[in-house]
Amino acid sequence: MKKTTYGFSFLLLIGLSSCQKESEQSRQKLKSEIDQSKVSKLPETEDEKTLVINLEKVSSIFKELYKDNSNIKLVNAAIFSKLYPDQSILLKELINAPNSRLNNSEKFKRYTKKWNISLESFAKNFWNEANKTNDEGFIAFLKKVSDSHYNISSSSIRNFSENGNNGNGEPVSIYFPYNENFFVDNGDGTYYAPVTSIVTATADADEGWGSMPLYVNGVFQYYQQIIVNDDFAYNYPSHIIGVNGIESDYVLQPEVAPPPPVASPGVNRVYVGDGICKVQYDRLISFTGNGGGSEIKYCRLSGYLQPVNGQVTSFQDIVSANFSRKEIRNKNWKYLSAIWDADWVSTNLEQVFAIYEEDNTNTKTFNGSLGTTVTVVPGTTVNGSIGFSVSVQSQDDIIRQLKISRNSYFAGSFQDQGFGFSGNFTFLPLPKTVGWPIYDANPDFGANVGWTWPYNSYQ
């Protein structure tokens, strides 16, 4: 079989002379064959290097486990259950079966029953392979991961290079990008992904080394080294073992969302109707928590009724939109229908529509001033100006800071903003807030992130 030119696995420099030798060979290979423009960060601190070494060891266990298709199915069932967003599952949920939140997922239960697989069996197989290593340091790492109570989000994962992990186990995850291409949820789940490559996040990158299993007549032969990037992952199942930065509030969401609350007469409720993101702000492969899809935040900034001469330092509302890499790649609209302002009252003269992509490193600041109604003393208000300075965690440039008056918003709410109207395109999925003007971007031109901005005046 001709060697494939897709794939990932950058072995790295650490400690022992044999590791250093392998790392040097890997660095030279990386320089010669990996597109360096797609590599944004390599491990630098001792904590980062140690983490990457342990991620490599986890991958070695998965390579053994994946020789049995039932173990691949179990991991896929966990990811498909959508316990966590962004097509990922935390390693701890797979290796600590008695305490796993998967036990409370009805979808996961349906899949495991249909595919005749067991979380307990996977966890047992994993620990059997781990114990074979006789690596006390690695076993201690796994136990810390297994017992961790990490609240995972791209903004809450600690920056390992600066802060360490505060005694918690690293939030190691298995990420299956583009899994929509290999899975159809018809109630109990149907998928095809018999050959799954394994990638270790030894860098933050959009391309790197991986291992693809080779079978002859259905019998596993060996793993071949390949290069994994978005094109490869789009066409071939790939599991990335790293720290992806998945978000969770640790509350299982209902499969059917409840209807939005009904507003009182006279309320002018403004929404973020649909959203689109056209560039990958995060890396395909990550060990820092800045990987996977893009966590776009549509925010409202208001100084209404704040003290005169004060300063606004936080957003009043945030609409979170997690775009998968496929949604971004295909420039698909995402239906959000989320409240941006529960009631834009007439005396709130100006507001800011702000957009950024959330990360766990670096800081960006929204600055400026607003004209609105401010409070002189309790019970006494005047029209005035108030400053704002809101800092967010992002390693990307601020995407949008649009200051707009209430009069301008409502006067232009049905006018073409230069990008057409929702529902007028032939691609799928169509925006569901049909007929509203698009702000900033349609799939073919405009800014990297766009939205529709509908409202409802309740009578």
mmCIF file with all atom_site columns, C-alpha atoms in Angstrom, residues 367-451:
data_model
loop_
_atom_site.group_PDB
_atom_site.id
_atom_site.type_symbol
_atom_site.label_atom_id
_atom_site.label_alt_id
_atom_site.label_comp_id
_atom_site.label_asym_id
_atom_site.label_entity_id
_atom_site.label_seq_id
_atom_site.pdbx_PDB_ins_code
_atom_site.Cartn_x
_atom_site.Cartn_y
_atom_site.Cartn_z
_atom_site.occupancy
_atom_site.B_iso_or_equiv
_atom_site.pdbx_formal_charge
_atom_site.auth_seq_id
_atom_site.auth_comp_id
_atom_site.auth_asym_id
_atom_site.auth_atom_id
_atom_site.pdbx_PDB_model_num
ATOM 1  C CA . ASN A 1 367 ? -12.717 50.524 25.153 1.00 0.00 ? 367 ASN A CA 1
ATOM 2  C CA . GLY A 1 368 ? -14.898 53.541 24.479 1.00 0.00 ? 368 GLY A CA 1
ATOM 3  C CA . SER A 1 369 ? -17.853 55.530 25.734 1.00 0.00 ? 369 SER A CA 1
ATOM 4  C CA . LEU A 1 370 ? -21.636 55.418 25.450 1.00 0.00 ? 370 LEU A CA 1
ATOM 5  C CA . GLY A 1 371 ? -24.376 57.996 25.511 1.00 0.00 ? 371 GLY A CA 1
ATOM 6  C CA . THR A 1 372 ? -27.243 56.768 27.665 1.00 0.00 ? 372 THR A CA 1
ATOM 7  C CA . THR A 1 373 ? -29.314 57.476 30.737 1.00 0.00 ? 373 THR A CA 1
ATOM 8  C CA . VAL A 1 374 ? -27.108 57.485 33.828 1.00 0.00 ? 374 VAL A CA 1
ATOM 9  C CA . THR A 1 375 ? -27.871 57.734 37.530 1.00 0.00 ? 375 THR A CA 1
ATOM 10 C CA . VAL A 1 376 ? -26.864 60.875 39.428 1.00 0.00 ? 376 VAL A CA 1
ATOM 11 C CA . VAL A 1 377 ? -28.201 59.687 42.781 1.00 0.00 ? 377 VAL A CA 1
ATOM 12 C CA . PRO A 1 378 ? -30.690 56.878 43.409 1.00 0.00 ? 378 PRO A CA 1
ATOM 13 C CA . GLY A 1 379 ? -33.973 57.945 41.833 1.00 0.00 ? 379 GLY A CA 1
ATOM 14 C CA . THR A 1 380 ? -32.457 60.770 39.767 1.00 0.00 ? 380 THR A CA 1
ATOM 15 C CA . THR A 1 381 ? -31.272 60.204 36.177 1.00 0.00 ? 381 THR A CA 1
ATOM 16 C CA . VAL A 1 382 ? -29.935 62.345 33.323 1.00 0.00 ? 382 VAL A CA 1
ATOM 17 C CA . ASN A 1 383 ? -28.768 61.846 29.770 1.00 0.00 ? 383 ASN A CA 1
ATOM 18 C CA . GLY A 1 384 ? -25.010 61.540 29.884 1.00 0.00 ? 384 GLY A CA 1
ATOM 19 C CA . SER A 1 385 ? -21.899 59.695 28.758 1.00 0.00 ? 385 SER A CA 1
ATOM 20 C CA . ILE A 1 386 ? -20.227 56.768 30.438 1.00 0.00 ? 386 ILE A CA 1
ATOM 21 C CA . GLY A 1 387 ? -16.962 55.050 29.620 1.00 0.00 ? 387 GLY A CA 1
ATOM 22 C CA . PHE A 1 388 ? -16.371 51.337 29.282 1.00 0.00 ? 388 PHE A CA 1
ATOM 23 C CA . SER A 1 389 ? -13.319 49.117 29.482 1.00 0.00 ? 389 SER A CA 1
ATOM 24 C CA . VAL A 1 390 ? -14.056 45.394 29.310 1.00 0.00 ? 390 VAL A CA 1
ATOM 25 C CA . SER A 1 391 ? -11.195 42.899 29.211 1.00 0.00 ? 391 SER A CA 1
ATOM 26 C CA . VAL A 1 392 ? -11.640 39.375 27.840 1.00 0.00 ? 392 VAL A CA 1
ATOM 27 C CA . GLN A 1 393 ? -9.377  36.374 27.386 1.00 0.00 ? 393 GLN A CA 1
ATOM 28 C CA . SER A 1 394 ? -8.542  36.011 23.715 1.00 0.00 ? 394 SER A CA 1
ATOM 29 C CA . GLN A 1 395 ? -5.394  35.546 21.670 1.00 0.00 ? 395 GLN A CA 1
ATOM 30 C CA . ASP A 1 396 ? -7.136  36.880 18.554 1.00 0.00 ? 396 ASP A CA 1
ATOM 31 C CA . ASP A 1 397 ? -7.936  40.422 17.540 1.00 0.00 ? 397 ASP A CA 1
ATOM 32 C CA . ILE A 1 398 ? -11.289 41.834 18.636 1.00 0.00 ? 398 ILE A CA 1
ATOM 33 C CA . ILE A 1 399 ? -13.756 40.735 15.971 1.00 0.00 ? 399 ILE A CA 1
ATOM 34 C CA . ARG A 1 400 ? -16.352 43.497 16.332 1.00 0.00 ? 400 ARG A CA 1
ATOM 35 C CA . GLN A 1 401 ? -17.068 46.553 18.477 1.00 0.00 ? 401 GLN A CA 1
ATOM 36 C CA . LEU A 1 402 ? -20.168 48.159 16.955 1.00 0.00 ? 402 LEU A CA 1
ATOM 37 C CA . LYS A 1 403 ? -21.593 51.142 18.833 1.00 0.00 ? 403 LYS A CA 1
ATOM 38 C CA . ILE A 1 404 ? -25.131 51.828 17.659 1.00 0.00 ? 404 ILE A CA 1
ATOM 39 C CA . SER A 1 405 ? -27.933 54.080 18.821 1.00 0.00 ? 405 SER A CA 1
ATOM 40 C CA . ARG A 1 406 ? -31.360 52.688 19.581 1.00 0.00 ? 406 ARG A CA 1
ATOM 41 C CA . ASN A 1 407 ? -32.874 54.867 16.860 1.00 0.00 ? 407 ASN A CA 1
ATOM 42 C CA . SER A 1 408 ? -30.380 53.606 14.265 1.00 0.00 ? 408 SER A CA 1
ATOM 43 C CA . TYR A 1 409 ? -30.931 49.975 15.176 1.00 0.00 ? 409 TYR A CA 1
ATOM 44 C CA . PHE A 1 410 ? -34.722 50.060 14.893 1.00 0.00 ? 410 PHE A CA 1
ATOM 45 C CA . ALA A 1 411 ? -34.710 52.322 11.815 1.00 0.00 ? 411 ALA A CA 1
ATOM 46 C CA . GLY A 1 412 ? -32.367 49.943 10.010 1.00 0.00 ? 412 GLY A CA 1
ATOM 47 C CA . SER A 1 413 ? -33.615 46.664 11.401 1.00 0.00 ? 413 SER A CA 1
ATOM 48 C CA . PHE A 1 414 ? -35.344 45.772 8.101  1.00 0.00 ? 414 PHE A CA 1
ATOM 49 C CA . GLN A 1 415 ? -32.807 47.486 5.812  1.00 0.00 ? 415 GLN A CA 1
ATOM 50 C CA . ASP A 1 416 ? -30.094 45.733 3.800  1.00 0.00 ? 416 ASP A CA 1
ATOM 51 C CA . GLN A 1 417 ? -26.814 46.235 5.655  1.00 0.00 ? 417 GLN A CA 1
ATOM 52 C CA . GLY A 1 418 ? -24.821 45.353 2.530  1.00 0.00 ? 418 GLY A CA 1
ATOM 53 C CA . PHE A 1 419 ? -24.848 41.575 2.951  1.00 0.00 ? 419 PHE A CA 1
ATOM 54 C CA . GLY A 1 420 ? -28.363 40.612 1.948  1.00 0.00 ? 420 GLY A CA 1
ATOM 55 C CA . PHE A 1 421 ? -31.083 38.978 4.014  1.00 0.00 ? 421 PHE A CA 1
ATOM 56 C CA . SER A 1 422 ? -31.364 35.682 5.848  1.00 0.00 ? 422 SER A CA 1
ATOM 57 C CA . GLY A 1 423 ? -32.979 32.855 3.926  1.00 0.00 ? 423 GLY A CA 1
ATOM 58 C CA . ASN A 1 424 ? -31.890 34.127 0.503  1.00 0.00 ? 424 ASN A CA 1
ATOM 59 C CA . PHE A 1 425 ? -29.079 31.623 -0.061 1.00 0.00 ? 425 PHE A CA 1
ATOM 60 C CA . THR A 1 426 ? -28.983 28.184 -1.636 1.00 0.00 ? 426 THR A CA 1
ATOM 61 C CA . PHE A 1 427 ? -26.596 26.615 0.897  1.00 0.00 ? 427 PHE A CA 1
ATOM 62 C CA . LEU A 1 428 ? -27.750 24.635 3.930  1.00 0.00 ? 428 LEU A CA 1
ATOM 63 C CA . PRO A 1 429 ? -28.552 25.011 6.708  1.00 0.00 ? 429 PRO A CA 1
ATOM 64 C CA . LEU A 1 430 ? -30.477 28.211 6.029  1.00 0.00 ? 430 LEU A CA 1
ATOM 65 C CA . PRO A 1 431 ? -30.805 30.852 8.728  1.00 0.00 ? 431 PRO A CA 1
ATOM 66 C CA . LYS A 1 432 ? -34.120 30.335 10.478 1.00 0.00 ? 432 LYS A CA 1
ATOM 67 C CA . THR A 1 433 ? -34.804 33.999 11.187 1.00 0.00 ? 433 THR A CA 1
ATOM 68 C CA . VAL A 1 434 ? -35.807 34.425 7.543  1.00 0.00 ? 434 VAL A CA 1
ATOM 69 C CA . GLY A 1 435 ? -36.039 37.901 6.066  1.00 0.00 ? 435 GLY A CA 1
ATOM 70 C CA . TRP A 1 436 ? -33.833 39.771 8.547  1.00 0.00 ? 436 TRP A CA 1
ATOM 71 C CA . PRO A 1 437 ? -30.785 41.675 7.301  1.00 0.00 ? 437 PRO A CA 1
ATOM 72 C CA . ILE A 1 438 ? -27.383 40.079 7.739  1.00 0.00 ? 438 ILE A CA 1
ATOM 73 C CA . TYR A 1 439 ? -24.723 42.039 9.575  1.00 0.00 ? 439 TYR A CA 1
ATOM 74 C CA . ASP A 1 440 ? -21.076 41.934 8.522  1.00 0.00 ? 440 ASP A CA 1
ATOM 75 C CA . ALA A 1 441 ? -20.944 38.704 6.502  1.00 0.00 ? 441 ALA A CA 1
ATOM 76 C CA . ASN A 1 442 ? -22.661 36.263 4.226  1.00 0.00 ? 442 ASN A CA 1
ATOM 77 C CA . PRO A 1 443 ? -20.849 33.072 3.133  1.00 0.00 ? 443 PRO A CA 1
ATOM 78 C CA . ASP A 1 444 ? -19.226 34.681 0.090  1.00 0.00 ? 444 ASP A CA 1
ATOM 79 C CA . PHE A 1 445 ? -17.973 38.057 1.312  1.00 0.00 ? 445 PHE A CA 1
ATOM 80 C CA . GLY A 1 446 ? -17.765 40.364 4.304  1.00 0.00 ? 446 GLY A CA 1
ATOM 81 C CA . ALA A 1 447 ? -16.184 39.924 7.705  1.00 0.00 ? 447 ALA A CA 1
ATOM 82 C CA . ASN A 1 448 ? -15.144 36.592 9.244  1.00 0.00 ? 448 ASN A CA 1
ATOM 83 C CA . VAL A 1 449 ? -18.055 36.541 11.725 1.00 0.00 ? 449 VAL A CA 1
ATOM 84 C CA . GLY A 1 450 ? -21.606 37.667 10.975 1.00 0.00 ? 450 GLY A CA 1
ATOM 85 C CA . TRP A 1 451 ? -25.051 37.547 12.521 1.00 0.00 ? 451 TRP A CA 1
#
